[in-house]
Each structure stands twice: as C-alpha cells, then as structure tokens.
C-alpha cells in the first residue's frame, strides 16, 4: 500500500475500511474529558458494549434460578464453556476438540508444563526466548526446580545477536539442533511482548519435534492479533489470556490448545480435577479419573461463568469481523504507523523502532526504543489524550488494534509524536 502523510489520506482509509463500524461496539476510555486514543490493547483490550448484557443475563439467571442455573436456563452453566469453543477454535486455527477456555494464563501454562515438560535423564532442557514475560520465566524456572534440576542449566535462553533487537529464526533453529540430545521442550511466546516480534511457530515446532521435544507457545500477545494455524502447524500445546487483544476484561479467563494427536492419550500425565472428568460420569462422583477427550480433559474446576459471559460477547465480535479481515486491516494500520514514524525522520540516537519491519514478523504493535527522556515522552502523550504503554527502562509500545482503532487515530498519534520529538523534548 502507498501511504501518504496527510489527515485526508487517513480519513479516506477509514472511509474504505470494511470494519470501521466495529469501533462503535466498544467503550472509549476517557482522558481529559474526551475519548482517548487508545493504543494499549496489547495490555488490556477495551470493553465491548455488549459485554454488560451477557453478564447481566447470567446474574439474573443466578438470581432467578440459583443452583438450578446449572441446568434450567437457556445457557445452562454446566455446558457454558462449550458456548466458547467453536469461536475460540476459529481465532487460533484449531479444531474444537483442541481448545478449552478455563482458569487464567499462568495457571494453564503450569498445567501444560505438567503434561509436556517431562524431563528424563539427560533430556531435560527447555529452549525459550531470553527476556520472556516474567510470569513465563518464573513458570519455567519453578518447573525445572520442581523436577529437581537447576534452572540455570535446564532453561536455555536465546538472545538476539550483538547489535540486534530481535531473534533470527535461523539462530533459534540452530540452537534447537545444538541441544537436540538434551532437549525436552521448546516453549516461547508466539509474539515477544517487549519487541512485538512474531516467531516462526511453524518452523520452530517442526525443528523442536524433530529434535524429540514437545513444542508449546504462550500466545498472550498473538491470540486475536495475528493469524494462527495451531492445528496445521502441529504445535503440541498453547495458552493465552483473553484480556489483551481478545477484550474479555481484567483478569479474564484464558484459552488452552492441546493438539488433536494428544486428545485420546489418557496416559499423558496431568493434574486432574472433576471438570476434566468424562462428562457422562462427572456427577457420579466415583473414584478413578477418566479424562474427557481433547483439551477439555485438562479442566479442573467448574466454569467461571461471569468472566466467560464477558468473553462470549468479545468472541462474537471476532466472528463478526473474521480474523482474516482483521489481520488485513492490521497490516495496513501498523504499516501506516511505521510509515509516519519514518516520516518524522528522528535520529537513531533519539528513537528506534525495535519491532521487525517485515509485516509477517510482527502483529499490530510497534515498540519504540526512546533513547532520551522516554518517561517524559510517555507523559506528554498522555497529556495529549493518547494512551500507550511504557516499559522500563525506555520502551514505549504502541498497538493500534484493528477492531477499534482508526487510521485517523494513527495519524493524530504520529503528529503528537512528531511535535514531541522535534519540539518540546
Ligand atoms: C500478559 C502475559 C502474561 C500474564 O499472565 P496472567 O497469568 O494472565 O497474569 C503471561 N505471559 C505473557 C507472555 C503475557 O503477555
């Protein structure tokens, strides 16, 4: 696409955008008594206006039916999580059998590691990206310790080459090859939360499995952001939260993927709970755990109806938009942002975009490395009514999301950024 650095161009793109009506389905956060420009969907997605009604519906069912709400309503809680399965499968490129919505992200990561990190003898290493989201680091570190290994030896962290900000796929694959005798697991983010780099999940999965390891991804920043084909890529497992790009509310529920080929393997070790037990027998309260087939067999507790009600509203918007259309808009929107930042012509000693320039290697987020006065720049953006996200020590993450952001907002952001960089700072 040929971009042009004018407000008129941005407005014209908005006119042509087949998804522009979706912005109005979300509440706009307020800043200085005005609708803010919100580029922080990577951290907490906006509230769909429809969420309240879904939530109220279950609150009313609870009031009217109490315990009978499990069976007697139009959305019986006993099966409520199943209402989310098909739409979830569409977002991550899975079969319905392969996904379940439950718990929260880090809990689910541990549940998956219980099943798929099975160190034995000298095969005990985990390859992961260096500087992963802290919760993922702590999960891997504590799992290694749990199995009696020293995490400094068990967890192999991959870092970019000297002078580079992102990992090269060839280096990831080379490291898998170099550790192939000792490798138990490859576990990475699908997108690195800090740089916004998308990893080549298909190639990593293939290489990891060829080395005799399981391969899993944390898709916190990928689900609802980029196109995923977890089934076709043959990924063993994946987990994601739903409160970032999936707009399902603070502390919302989480999604899990377990590939179909593990669906009927009852011998796979797991930590079990009654909601994962074969549903036909669940209420017989008998001894002896029989897992449900597929990802559902990892459920522990009865479903969290209230966060799931919000998630249901959010998933409907994904179905309405379609991931392909969202992604098509996203590439243009983020491409426009990149173009406008280039146009500012800031010196590398002042500002550098550390997210890959290749659209296939990023989602909607651009991470700006601000070499001087990063915190001050963040504060100035806020004053101007723009909500982005600041990460210590000096990165500002800007995530125009295709569900509710417009080209005009991207243009306005870049104008403020230009003034800040060339004037006030
Ligand atoms: C947001 C995020 C988390 C947060 O985990 P919770 O268990 O939902 O608090 C973990 N990992 C990654 C990669 C994230 O981006």
CSV table of C-alpha atoms and ligand atoms in Angstrom, one decimal:
chain,number,residue,atom,x,y,z
A,1,UNK,CA,0.0,0.0,0.0
A,2,UNK,CA,1.2,3.5,-0.8
A,3,UNK,CA,0.8,5.7,2.2
A,4,UNK,CA,0.6,9.4,2.4
A,5,UNK,CA,1.3,11.7,5.3
A,6,UNK,CA,-1.9,13.6,5.4
A,7,UNK,CA,-5.0,13.7,7.5
A,8,UNK,CA,-7.1,13.4,4.4
A,9,UNK,CA,-5.4,10.2,3.4
A,10,UNK,CA,-6.1,8.7,6.9
A,11,UNK,CA,-9.7,9.7,6.7
A,12,UNK,CA,-10.0,8.2,3.3
A,13,UNK,CA,-8.7,4.9,4.6
A,14,UNK,CA,-11.2,5.0,7.4
A,15,UNK,CA,-14.0,5.5,4.9
A,16,UNK,CA,-12.9,2.5,2.9
A,17,UNK,CA,-12.4,0.3,6.0
A,18,UNK,CA,-15.0,-2.5,6.0
A,19,UNK,CA,-14.5,-2.9,9.8
A,20,UNK,CA,-14.9,0.8,10.7
A,21,UNK,CA,-18.4,0.2,12.3
A,22,UNK,CA,-16.8,-2.0,15.0
A,23,UNK,CA,-15.2,0.9,16.8
A,24,UNK,CA,-18.6,1.9,18.0
A,25,UNK,CA,-19.1,-1.5,19.6
A,26,UNK,CA,-16.6,-0.6,22.3
A,27,UNK,CA,-16.5,2.0,25.1
A,28,UNK,CA,-13.8,4.6,24.5
A,29,UNK,CA,-11.8,5.3,27.7
A,30,UNK,CA,-11.8,9.0,28.8
A,31,UNK,CA,-8.8,11.2,29.2
A,32,UNK,CA,-9.1,15.0,29.8
A,33,UNK,CA,-12.9,14.6,29.5
A,34,UNK,CA,-12.5,13.3,25.9
A,35,UNK,CA,-12.4,10.0,24.1
A,36,UNK,CA,-8.8,8.9,24.4
A,37,UNK,CA,-6.8,7.5,21.5
A,38,UNK,CA,-6.2,4.0,22.9
A,39,UNK,CA,-3.2,2.1,21.7
A,40,UNK,CA,-2.9,-0.2,24.6
A,41,UNK,CA,-5.0,-3.2,23.5
A,42,UNK,CA,-1.8,-5.3,23.9
A,43,UNK,CA,-2.2,-4.8,27.7
A,44,UNK,CA,-5.9,-4.6,28.3
A,45,UNK,CA,-8.4,-4.6,25.5
A,46,UNK,CA,-11.4,-2.2,25.5
A,47,UNK,CA,-14.8,-3.2,26.9
A,48,UNK,CA,-17.3,-4.4,24.2
A,49,UNK,CA,-20.6,-2.6,24.8
A,50,UNK,CA,-22.4,-6.0,24.6
A,51,UNK,CA,-20.5,-7.5,27.5
A,52,UNK,CA,-22.7,-6.0,30.1
A,53,UNK,CA,-25.9,-7.7,28.8
A,54,UNK,CA,-24.2,-11.1,28.7
A,55,UNK,CA,-23.0,-10.6,32.2
A,56,UNK,CA,-26.4,-9.3,33.4
A,57,UNK,CA,-28.1,-12.3,31.8
A,58,UNK,CA,-26.1,-14.7,34.0
A,59,UNK,CA,-26.5,-12.5,37.1
A,60,UNK,CA,-30.2,-12.6,36.5
A,61,UNK,CA,-30.1,-16.4,36.0
A,62,UNK,CA,-28.3,-16.7,39.2
A,63,UNK,CA,-30.9,-14.6,41.0
A,64,UNK,CA,-33.8,-16.4,39.4
A,65,UNK,CA,-32.6,-20.0,39.3
A,66,UNK,CA,-29.8,-20.3,41.9
A,67,UNK,CA,-28.4,-23.8,41.8
A,68,UNK,CA,-30.8,-24.8,39.0
A,69,UNK,CA,-29.0,-22.3,36.8
A,70,UNK,CA,-26.6,-25.2,36.1
A,71,UNK,CA,-29.4,-27.0,34.2
A,72,UNK,CA,-32.6,-25.0,33.6
A,73,UNK,CA,-31.7,-21.7,31.9
A,74,UNK,CA,-31.2,-21.0,28.2
A,75,UNK,CA,-27.5,-21.0,28.8
A,76,UNK,CA,-27.0,-23.8,31.4
A,77,UNK,CA,-23.8,-23.3,33.3
A,78,UNK,CA,-23.0,-27.0,33.2
A,79,UNK,CA,-22.2,-26.5,29.5
A,80,UNK,CA,-21.5,-22.8,29.4
A,81,UNK,CA,-17.8,-23.1,28.5
A,82,UNK,CA,-18.8,-25.1,25.4
A,83,UNK,CA,-20.5,-22.0,24.0
A,84,UNK,CA,-17.0,-20.5,23.6
A,85,UNK,CA,-15.3,-23.5,22.0
A,86,UNK,CA,-16.0,-23.0,18.3
A,87,UNK,CA,-15.3,-19.3,18.2
A,88,UNK,CA,-12.1,-19.9,20.1
A,89,UNK,CA,-11.0,-22.6,17.7
A,90,UNK,CA,-11.6,-20.1,14.8
A,91,UNK,CA,-9.4,-17.4,16.4
A,92,UNK,CA,-6.4,-19.8,16.9
A,93,UNK,CA,-6.7,-22.1,13.9
A,94,UNK,CA,-7.7,-25.2,15.8
A,95,UNK,CA,-10.3,-27.9,15.8
A,96,UNK,CA,-13.0,-27.5,18.5
A,97,UNK,CA,-11.7,-30.7,20.3
A,98,UNK,CA,-8.3,-29.0,20.6
A,99,UNK,CA,-9.4,-25.9,22.7
A,100,UNK,CA,-10.9,-25.2,26.0
A,101,UNK,CA,-11.4,-21.9,28.0
A,102,UNK,CA,-10.6,-22.1,31.7
A,103,UNK,CA,-8.6,-20.6,34.5
A,104,UNK,CA,-6.0,-18.0,33.9
A,105,UNK,CA,-2.9,-17.9,31.7
A,106,UNK,CA,-0.1,-18.8,34.1
A,107,UNK,CA,-2.2,-21.5,35.8
A,108,UNK,CA,-2.8,-23.0,32.4
A,109,UNK,CA,0.9,-22.7,31.4
A,110,UNK,CA,1.7,-24.8,34.5
A,111,UNK,CA,-0.9,-27.4,33.7
A,112,UNK,CA,0.5,-27.7,30.2
A,113,UNK,CA,4.1,-28.0,31.6
A,114,UNK,CA,3.0,-30.8,33.9
A,115,UNK,CA,2.0,-32.7,30.8
A,116,UNK,CA,4.6,-31.6,28.3
A,117,UNK,CA,7.7,-30.9,30.3
A,118,UNK,CA,8.7,-34.5,31.1
A,119,UNK,CA,12.5,-34.3,31.7
A,120,UNK,CA,14.2,-37.6,31.8
A,121,UNK,CA,17.9,-38.4,32.3
A,122,UNK,CA,19.9,-36.1,30.1
A,123,UNK,CA,16.9,-34.9,28.2
A,124,UNK,CA,15.8,-32.1,30.5
A,125,UNK,CA,16.4,-28.8,28.7
A,126,UNK,CA,13.9,-26.1,27.8
A,127,UNK,CA,14.6,-23.6,25.0
A,128,UNK,CA,12.9,-20.3,25.4
A,129,UNK,CA,13.3,-16.7,24.4
A,130,UNK,CA,15.5,-14.6,26.6
A,131,UNK,CA,13.7,-11.7,28.3
A,132,UNK,CA,10.3,-13.6,28.1
A,133,UNK,CA,7.4,-12.2,30.0
A,134,UNK,CA,8.3,-12.6,33.7
A,135,UNK,CA,5.5,-15.0,34.5
A,136,UNK,CA,6.7,-17.4,31.8
A,137,UNK,CA,10.2,-17.2,33.1
A,138,UNK,CA,9.1,-18.0,36.7
A,139,UNK,CA,6.9,-20.8,35.4
A,140,UNK,CA,9.8,-22.4,33.6
A,141,UNK,CA,12.3,-21.8,36.4
A,142,UNK,CA,9.9,-23.3,39.0
A,143,UNK,CA,9.1,-26.3,36.8
A,144,UNK,CA,12.7,-27.1,36.3
A,145,UNK,CA,13.3,-26.9,40.1
A,146,UNK,CA,10.1,-29.0,40.7
A,147,UNK,CA,11.7,-31.8,38.7
A,148,UNK,CA,15.0,-31.4,40.6
A,149,UNK,CA,17.0,-29.5,38.0
A,150,UNK,CA,19.0,-26.3,38.4
A,151,UNK,CA,17.1,-23.8,36.2
A,152,UNK,CA,20.3,-22.2,35.1
A,153,UNK,CA,21.2,-25.5,33.4
A,154,UNK,CA,17.8,-26.5,32.4
A,155,UNK,CA,16.4,-23.3,30.8
A,156,UNK,CA,18.3,-22.2,27.7
A,157,UNK,CA,17.5,-18.6,26.9
A,158,UNK,CA,18.0,-17.3,23.4
A,159,UNK,CA,19.1,-13.7,22.9
A,160,UNK,CA,19.4,-11.6,19.7
A,161,UNK,CA,22.9,-11.1,18.2
A,162,UNK,CA,25.0,-8.3,19.3
A,163,UNK,CA,23.6,-5.0,18.0
A,164,UNK,CA,20.2,-6.6,17.0
A,165,UNK,CA,16.9,-6.4,18.9
A,166,UNK,CA,15.1,-9.5,17.7
A,167,UNK,CA,15.9,-13.2,17.3
A,168,UNK,CA,16.7,-14.7,13.9
A,169,UNK,CA,14.8,-17.8,13.1
A,170,UNK,CA,18.0,-19.4,11.8
A,171,UNK,CA,19.6,-18.9,15.2
A,172,UNK,CA,16.6,-20.4,17.0
A,173,UNK,CA,16.7,-23.4,14.8
A,174,UNK,CA,20.5,-23.7,15.2
A,175,UNK,CA,20.1,-23.7,18.9
A,176,UNK,CA,17.4,-26.5,18.8
A,177,UNK,CA,19.8,-28.5,16.7
A,178,UNK,CA,22.7,-27.9,19.0
A,179,UNK,CA,20.7,-29.1,22.0
A,180,UNK,CA,18.9,-31.9,20.4
A,181,UNK,CA,20.3,-34.6,22.6
A,182,UNK,CA,19.2,-32.9,25.7
A,183,UNK,CA,16.1,-31.1,24.7
A,184,UNK,CA,12.8,-31.9,26.4
A,185,UNK,CA,10.8,-28.8,25.5
A,186,UNK,CA,10.7,-25.6,23.3
A,187,UNK,CA,8.4,-23.1,25.0
A,188,UNK,CA,8.3,-19.5,23.7
A,189,UNK,CA,5.9,-16.6,23.2
A,190,UNK,CA,4.2,-16.6,19.9
A,191,UNK,CA,5.0,-12.9,19.9
A,192,UNK,CA,7.5,-11.4,22.2
A,193,UNK,CA,5.7,-9.0,24.5
A,194,UNK,CA,8.5,-6.4,24.5
A,195,UNK,CA,9.7,-6.2,20.9
A,196,UNK,CA,6.5,-7.3,19.2
A,197,UNK,CA,8.4,-9.9,17.2
A,198,UNK,CA,6.3,-12.8,15.9
A,199,UNK,CA,8.2,-16.1,16.0
A,200,UNK,CA,8.1,-18.6,13.1
A,201,UNK,CA,5.9,-21.0,15.1
A,202,UNK,CA,5.6,-23.5,12.3
A,203,UNK,CA,9.4,-23.8,11.7
A,204,UNK,CA,10.2,-23.9,15.4
A,205,UNK,CA,7.6,-26.6,16.0
A,206,UNK,CA,9.0,-28.7,13.2
A,207,UNK,CA,12.5,-28.3,14.4
A,208,UNK,CA,11.7,-28.9,18.1
A,209,UNK,CA,9.7,-32.0,17.4
A,210,UNK,CA,12.4,-33.4,15.0
A,211,UNK,CA,14.8,-33.0,18.0
A,212,UNK,CA,12.5,-35.2,20.0
A,213,UNK,CA,11.0,-32.4,22.2
A,214,UNK,CA,7.5,-31.1,22.7
A,215,UNK,CA,6.8,-27.6,21.5
A,216,UNK,CA,4.4,-25.1,23.1
A,217,UNK,CA,3.7,-21.3,22.8
A,218,UNK,CA,2.4,-18.6,25.1
A,219,UNK,CA,0.0,-16.7,22.8
A,220,UNK,CA,-0.9,-13.9,25.2
A,221,UNK,CA,0.2,-11.3,22.5
A,222,UNK,CA,-0.8,-13.4,19.5
A,223,UNK,CA,-4.3,-14.6,20.1
A,224,UNK,CA,-6.7,-12.2,18.3
A,225,UNK,CA,-3.8,-10.3,16.8
A,226,UNK,CA,-2.2,-12.4,14.1
A,227,UNK,CA,-3.3,-15.4,12.1
A,228,UNK,CA,-2.6,-18.7,13.8
A,229,UNK,CA,-2.9,-22.2,12.5
A,230,UNK,CA,-2.1,-24.2,15.6
A,231,UNK,CA,-3.5,-27.4,14.2
A,232,UNK,CA,-1.8,-27.3,10.9
A,233,UNK,CA,1.5,-26.1,12.4
A,234,UNK,CA,1.3,-29.2,14.6
A,235,UNK,CA,2.0,-27.3,17.8
A,236,UNK,CA,1.8,-29.6,20.9
A,237,UNK,CA,0.1,-27.0,23.2
A,238,UNK,CA,-0.6,-23.3,23.6
A,239,UNK,CA,-2.0,-21.0,26.2
A,240,UNK,CA,-3.3,-17.4,26.0
A,241,UNK,CA,-5.1,-14.9,28.1
A,242,UNK,CA,-8.3,-13.2,26.9
A,243,UNK,CA,-7.9,-9.7,28.4
A,244,UNK,CA,-5.4,-8.3,25.9
A,245,UNK,CA,-6.3,-8.3,22.2
A,246,UNK,CA,-9.4,-10.5,23.0
A,247,UNK,CA,-11.1,-7.8,25.0
A,248,UNK,CA,-12.5,-10.0,27.7
A,249,UNK,CA,-11.9,-8.0,30.8
A,250,UNK,CA,-9.3,-7.6,33.5
A,251,UNK,CA,-8.2,-10.9,35.0
A,252,UNK,CA,-10.4,-12.6,32.4
A,253,UNK,CA,-10.4,-16.3,31.6
A,254,UNK,CA,-7.8,-18.0,29.5
A,255,UNK,CA,-7.6,-20.3,26.5
A,256,UNK,CA,-5.7,-23.6,26.0
A,257,UNK,CA,-4.8,-25.6,22.9
A,258,UNK,CA,-3.8,-29.2,23.0
A,259,UNK,CA,-3.2,-30.8,19.6
A,260,UNK,CA,-5.6,-33.5,18.5
A,261,UNK,CA,-2.9,-36.2,18.5
A,262,UNK,CA,-2.8,-35.9,22.3
A,263,UNK,CA,-6.6,-35.9,22.6
A,264,UNK,CA,-7.1,-39.5,23.4
A,265,UNK,CA,-3.9,-40.2,25.3
A,266,UNK,CA,-5.2,-40.8,28.8
A,267,UNK,CA,-1.7,-41.9,29.8
A,268,UNK,CA,-0.3,-38.4,29.4
A,269,UNK,CA,0.5,-37.2,32.9
A,270,UNK,CA,-1.7,-34.4,34.1
A,271,UNK,CA,-3.1,-32.7,37.2
A,272,UNK,CA,-6.7,-33.6,37.2
A,273,UNK,CA,-9.9,-32.1,38.5
A,274,UNK,CA,-13.6,-33.0,38.3
A,275,UNK,CA,-14.4,-30.7,35.4
A,276,UNK,CA,-11.9,-32.6,33.2
A,277,UNK,CA,-13.6,-35.9,34.0
A,278,UNK,CA,-15.7,-37.7,31.4
A,279,UNK,CA,-18.8,-35.6,31.4
A,280,UNK,CA,-21.2,-38.6,31.3
A,281,UNK,CA,-19.9,-39.7,34.7
A,282,UNK,CA,-19.0,-36.4,36.3
A,283,UNK,CA,-21.8,-36.4,38.8
A,284,UNK,CA,-21.5,-40.0,39.8
A,285,UNK,CA,-18.7,-38.8,42.0
A,286,UNK,CA,-16.8,-42.1,41.5
A,287,UNK,CA,-13.1,-42.9,42.2
A,288,UNK,CA,-10.8,-43.1,39.2
A,289,UNK,CA,-10.2,-40.2,36.9
A,290,UNK,CA,-11.2,-40.7,33.2
A,291,UNK,CA,-10.3,-37.6,31.2
A,292,UNK,CA,-12.6,-36.1,28.6
A,293,UNK,CA,-11.1,-36.3,25.2
A,294,UNK,CA,-9.2,-33.3,24.0
A,295,UNK,CA,-8.3,-30.1,25.7
A,296,UNK,CA,-11.4,-30.3,27.8
A,297,UNK,CA,-9.8,-33.1,29.7
A,298,UNK,CA,-7.4,-30.6,31.4
A,299,UNK,CA,-10.2,-28.7,33.1
A,300,UNK,CA,-10.0,-28.6,36.9
A,301,UNK,CA,-12.9,-26.6,38.3
A,302,UNK,CA,-16.4,-25.8,37.4
A,303,UNK,CA,-16.5,-23.0,34.8
A,304,UNK,CA,-16.1,-19.3,35.8
A,305,UNK,CA,-19.4,-18.2,34.3
A,306,UNK,CA,-19.1,-14.5,34.8
A,307,UNK,CA,-15.7,-13.9,33.1
A,308,UNK,CA,-16.9,-16.4,30.4
A,309,UNK,CA,-20.0,-14.3,29.8
A,310,UNK,CA,-17.8,-11.3,29.0
A,311,UNK,CA,-15.6,-13.5,26.8
A,312,UNK,CA,-18.6,-14.7,24.9
A,313,UNK,CA,-19.6,-11.2,24.0
A,314,UNK,CA,-16.0,-10.5,22.9
A,315,UNK,CA,-15.7,-13.6,20.8
A,316,UNK,CA,-18.8,-12.7,18.9
A,317,UNK,CA,-17.1,-9.6,17.7
A,318,UNK,CA,-14.2,-11.7,16.4
A,319,UNK,CA,-16.6,-13.8,14.5
A,320,UNK,CA,-18.3,-10.8,13.1
A,321,UNK,CA,-15.0,-9.3,11.9
A,322,UNK,CA,-13.3,-12.5,10.9
A,323,UNK,CA,-9.6,-13.0,11.7
A,324,UNK,CA,-8.5,-12.7,8.0
A,325,UNK,CA,-10.2,-9.3,7.6
A,326,UNK,CA,-8.8,-8.1,11.0
A,327,UNK,CA,-5.3,-9.1,10.0
A,328,UNK,CA,-5.6,-7.4,6.6
A,329,UNK,CA,-6.6,-4.2,8.3
A,330,UNK,CA,-4.0,-4.6,11.0
A,331,UNK,CA,-1.1,-4.9,8.5
A,332,UNK,CA,-2.2,-1.6,6.9
A,333,UNK,CA,-2.8,0.2,10.1
A,334,UNK,CA,0.6,-0.7,11.6
A,335,UNK,CA,2.2,-0.2,8.2
A,336,UNK,CA,0.8,3.3,8.3
A,337,UNK,CA,2.1,3.9,11.8
A,338,UNK,CA,5.6,2.7,10.7
A,339,UNK,CA,5.4,5.0,7.6
A,340,UNK,CA,4.5,8.1,9.7
A,341,UNK,CA,7.2,7.4,12.3
A,342,UNK,CA,9.8,7.1,9.4
A,343,UNK,CA,8.5,10.4,8.1
A,344,UNK,CA,9.4,12.1,11.3
A,345,UNK,CA,12.9,11.3,10.5
A,346,UNK,CA,14.1,11.1,14.1
A,347,UNK,CA,17.7,10.3,14.6
A,348,UNK,CA,18.6,6.8,15.7
A,349,UNK,CA,20.2,8.3,18.8
A,350,UNK,CA,16.7,9.6,19.7
A,351,UNK,CA,14.2,7.0,18.6
A,352,UNK,CA,14.4,3.5,17.1
A,353,UNK,CA,11.6,1.0,16.3
A,354,UNK,CA,12.8,-2.3,17.5
A,355,UNK,CA,9.9,-4.3,16.1
A,356,UNK,CA,10.7,-6.1,12.8
A,357,UNK,CA,9.9,-4.2,9.6
A,358,UNK,CA,8.6,-7.3,7.9
A,359,UNK,CA,4.8,-7.4,8.4
A,360,UNK,CA,4.9,-11.2,8.6
A,361,UNK,CA,7.3,-10.9,11.6
A,362,UNK,CA,5.1,-8.6,13.7
A,363,UNK,CA,1.5,-8.2,14.8
A,364,UNK,CA,-0.1,-4.8,15.4
A,365,UNK,CA,2.4,-3.5,18.0
A,366,UNK,CA,5.4,-1.3,17.3
A,367,UNK,CA,7.9,-1.0,20.1
A,368,UNK,CA,9.7,2.3,20.2
A,369,UNK,CA,13.1,2.4,21.9
A,370,UNK,CA,13.3,6.0,23.1
A,371,UNK,CA,16.9,6.9,23.9
A,372,UNK,CA,16.3,10.1,25.8
A,373,UNK,CA,13.5,11.1,28.2
A,374,UNK,CA,11.3,8.1,27.5
A,375,UNK,CA,9.1,8.6,30.6
A,376,UNK,CA,8.7,12.3,29.8
A,377,UNK,CA,7.6,11.4,26.2
A,378,UNK,CA,5.1,9.0,27.6
A,379,UNK,CA,3.7,11.6,30.0
A,380,UNK,CA,3.4,14.1,27.1
A,381,UNK,CA,1.5,11.6,25.0
A,382,UNK,CA,-0.9,11.1,28.0
A,383,UNK,CA,-1.4,14.8,28.3
A,384,UNK,CA,-2.3,14.9,24.6
A,385,UNK,CA,-5.0,12.3,25.2
A,386,UNK,CA,-3.1,9.2,23.9
A,387,UNK,CA,-2.8,6.0,26.0
A,388,UNK,CA,0.2,3.9,25.1
A,389,UNK,CA,2.2,1.7,27.3
A,390,UNK,CA,5.6,2.3,28.9
A,391,UNK,CA,8.0,-0.5,29.8
A,392,UNK,CA,11.1,0.1,31.9
A,393,UNK,CA,13.6,1.3,31.1
A,394,UNK,CA,12.9,3.1,27.8
A,395,UNK,CA,10.4,1.3,25.6
A,396,UNK,CA,7.0,2.7,24.5
A,397,UNK,CA,4.7,0.1,23.0
A,398,UNK,CA,2.1,1.4,20.5
A,399,UNK,CA,-0.5,-1.1,19.5
A,400,UNK,CA,-3.2,0.1,17.0
A,401,UNK,CA,-5.7,-2.7,17.1
A,402,UNK,CA,-7.9,-3.3,14.0
A,403,UNK,CA,-11.1,-3.9,15.9
A,404,UNK,CA,-11.4,-0.4,17.4
A,405,UNK,CA,-8.6,1.8,16.1
A,406,UNK,CA,-8.7,4.0,13.0
A,407,UNK,CA,-6.2,5.4,10.5
A,408,UNK,CA,-7.1,8.9,11.8
A,409,UNK,CA,-6.0,8.0,15.3
A,410,UNK,CA,-2.7,6.7,14.0
A,411,UNK,CA,-2.2,9.9,12.1
A,412,UNK,CA,-3.1,12.0,15.2
A,413,UNK,CA,-0.7,10.0,17.3
A,414,UNK,CA,2.2,10.5,14.8
A,415,UNK,CA,1.5,14.2,14.8
A,416,UNK,CA,1.8,14.5,18.6
A,417,UNK,CA,4.9,12.3,18.5
A,418,UNK,CA,6.5,14.5,15.8
A,419,UNK,CA,5.9,17.6,17.9
A,420,UNK,CA,7.3,16.0,21.0
A,421,UNK,CA,10.4,14.7,19.3
A,422,UNK,CA,11.2,17.8,17.2
A,423,UNK,CA,10.0,20.4,19.7
A,424,UNK,CA,9.4,20.0,23.3
A,425,UNK,CA,11.9,17.2,24.2
B,1,LIG,C1,0.2,-10.9,29.8
B,1,LIG,C2,1.1,-12.0,29.8
B,1,LIG,C3,1.0,-12.9,30.9
B,1,LIG,C4,0.1,-12.7,32.1
B,1,LIG,O1,-0.2,-13.8,32.8
B,1,LIG,P1,-1.5,-13.9,33.7
B,1,LIG,O2,-1.4,-15.3,34.2
B,1,LIG,O3,-2.7,-13.7,32.8
B,1,LIG,O4,-1.4,-12.8,34.7
B,1,LIG,C5,1.9,-14.0,30.9
B,1,LIG,N1,2.7,-14.2,29.8
B,1,LIG,C6,2.7,-13.4,28.8
B,1,LIG,C7,3.6,-13.7,27.6
B,1,LIG,C8,1.9,-12.3,28.8
B,1,LIG,O5,2.0,-11.4,27.7
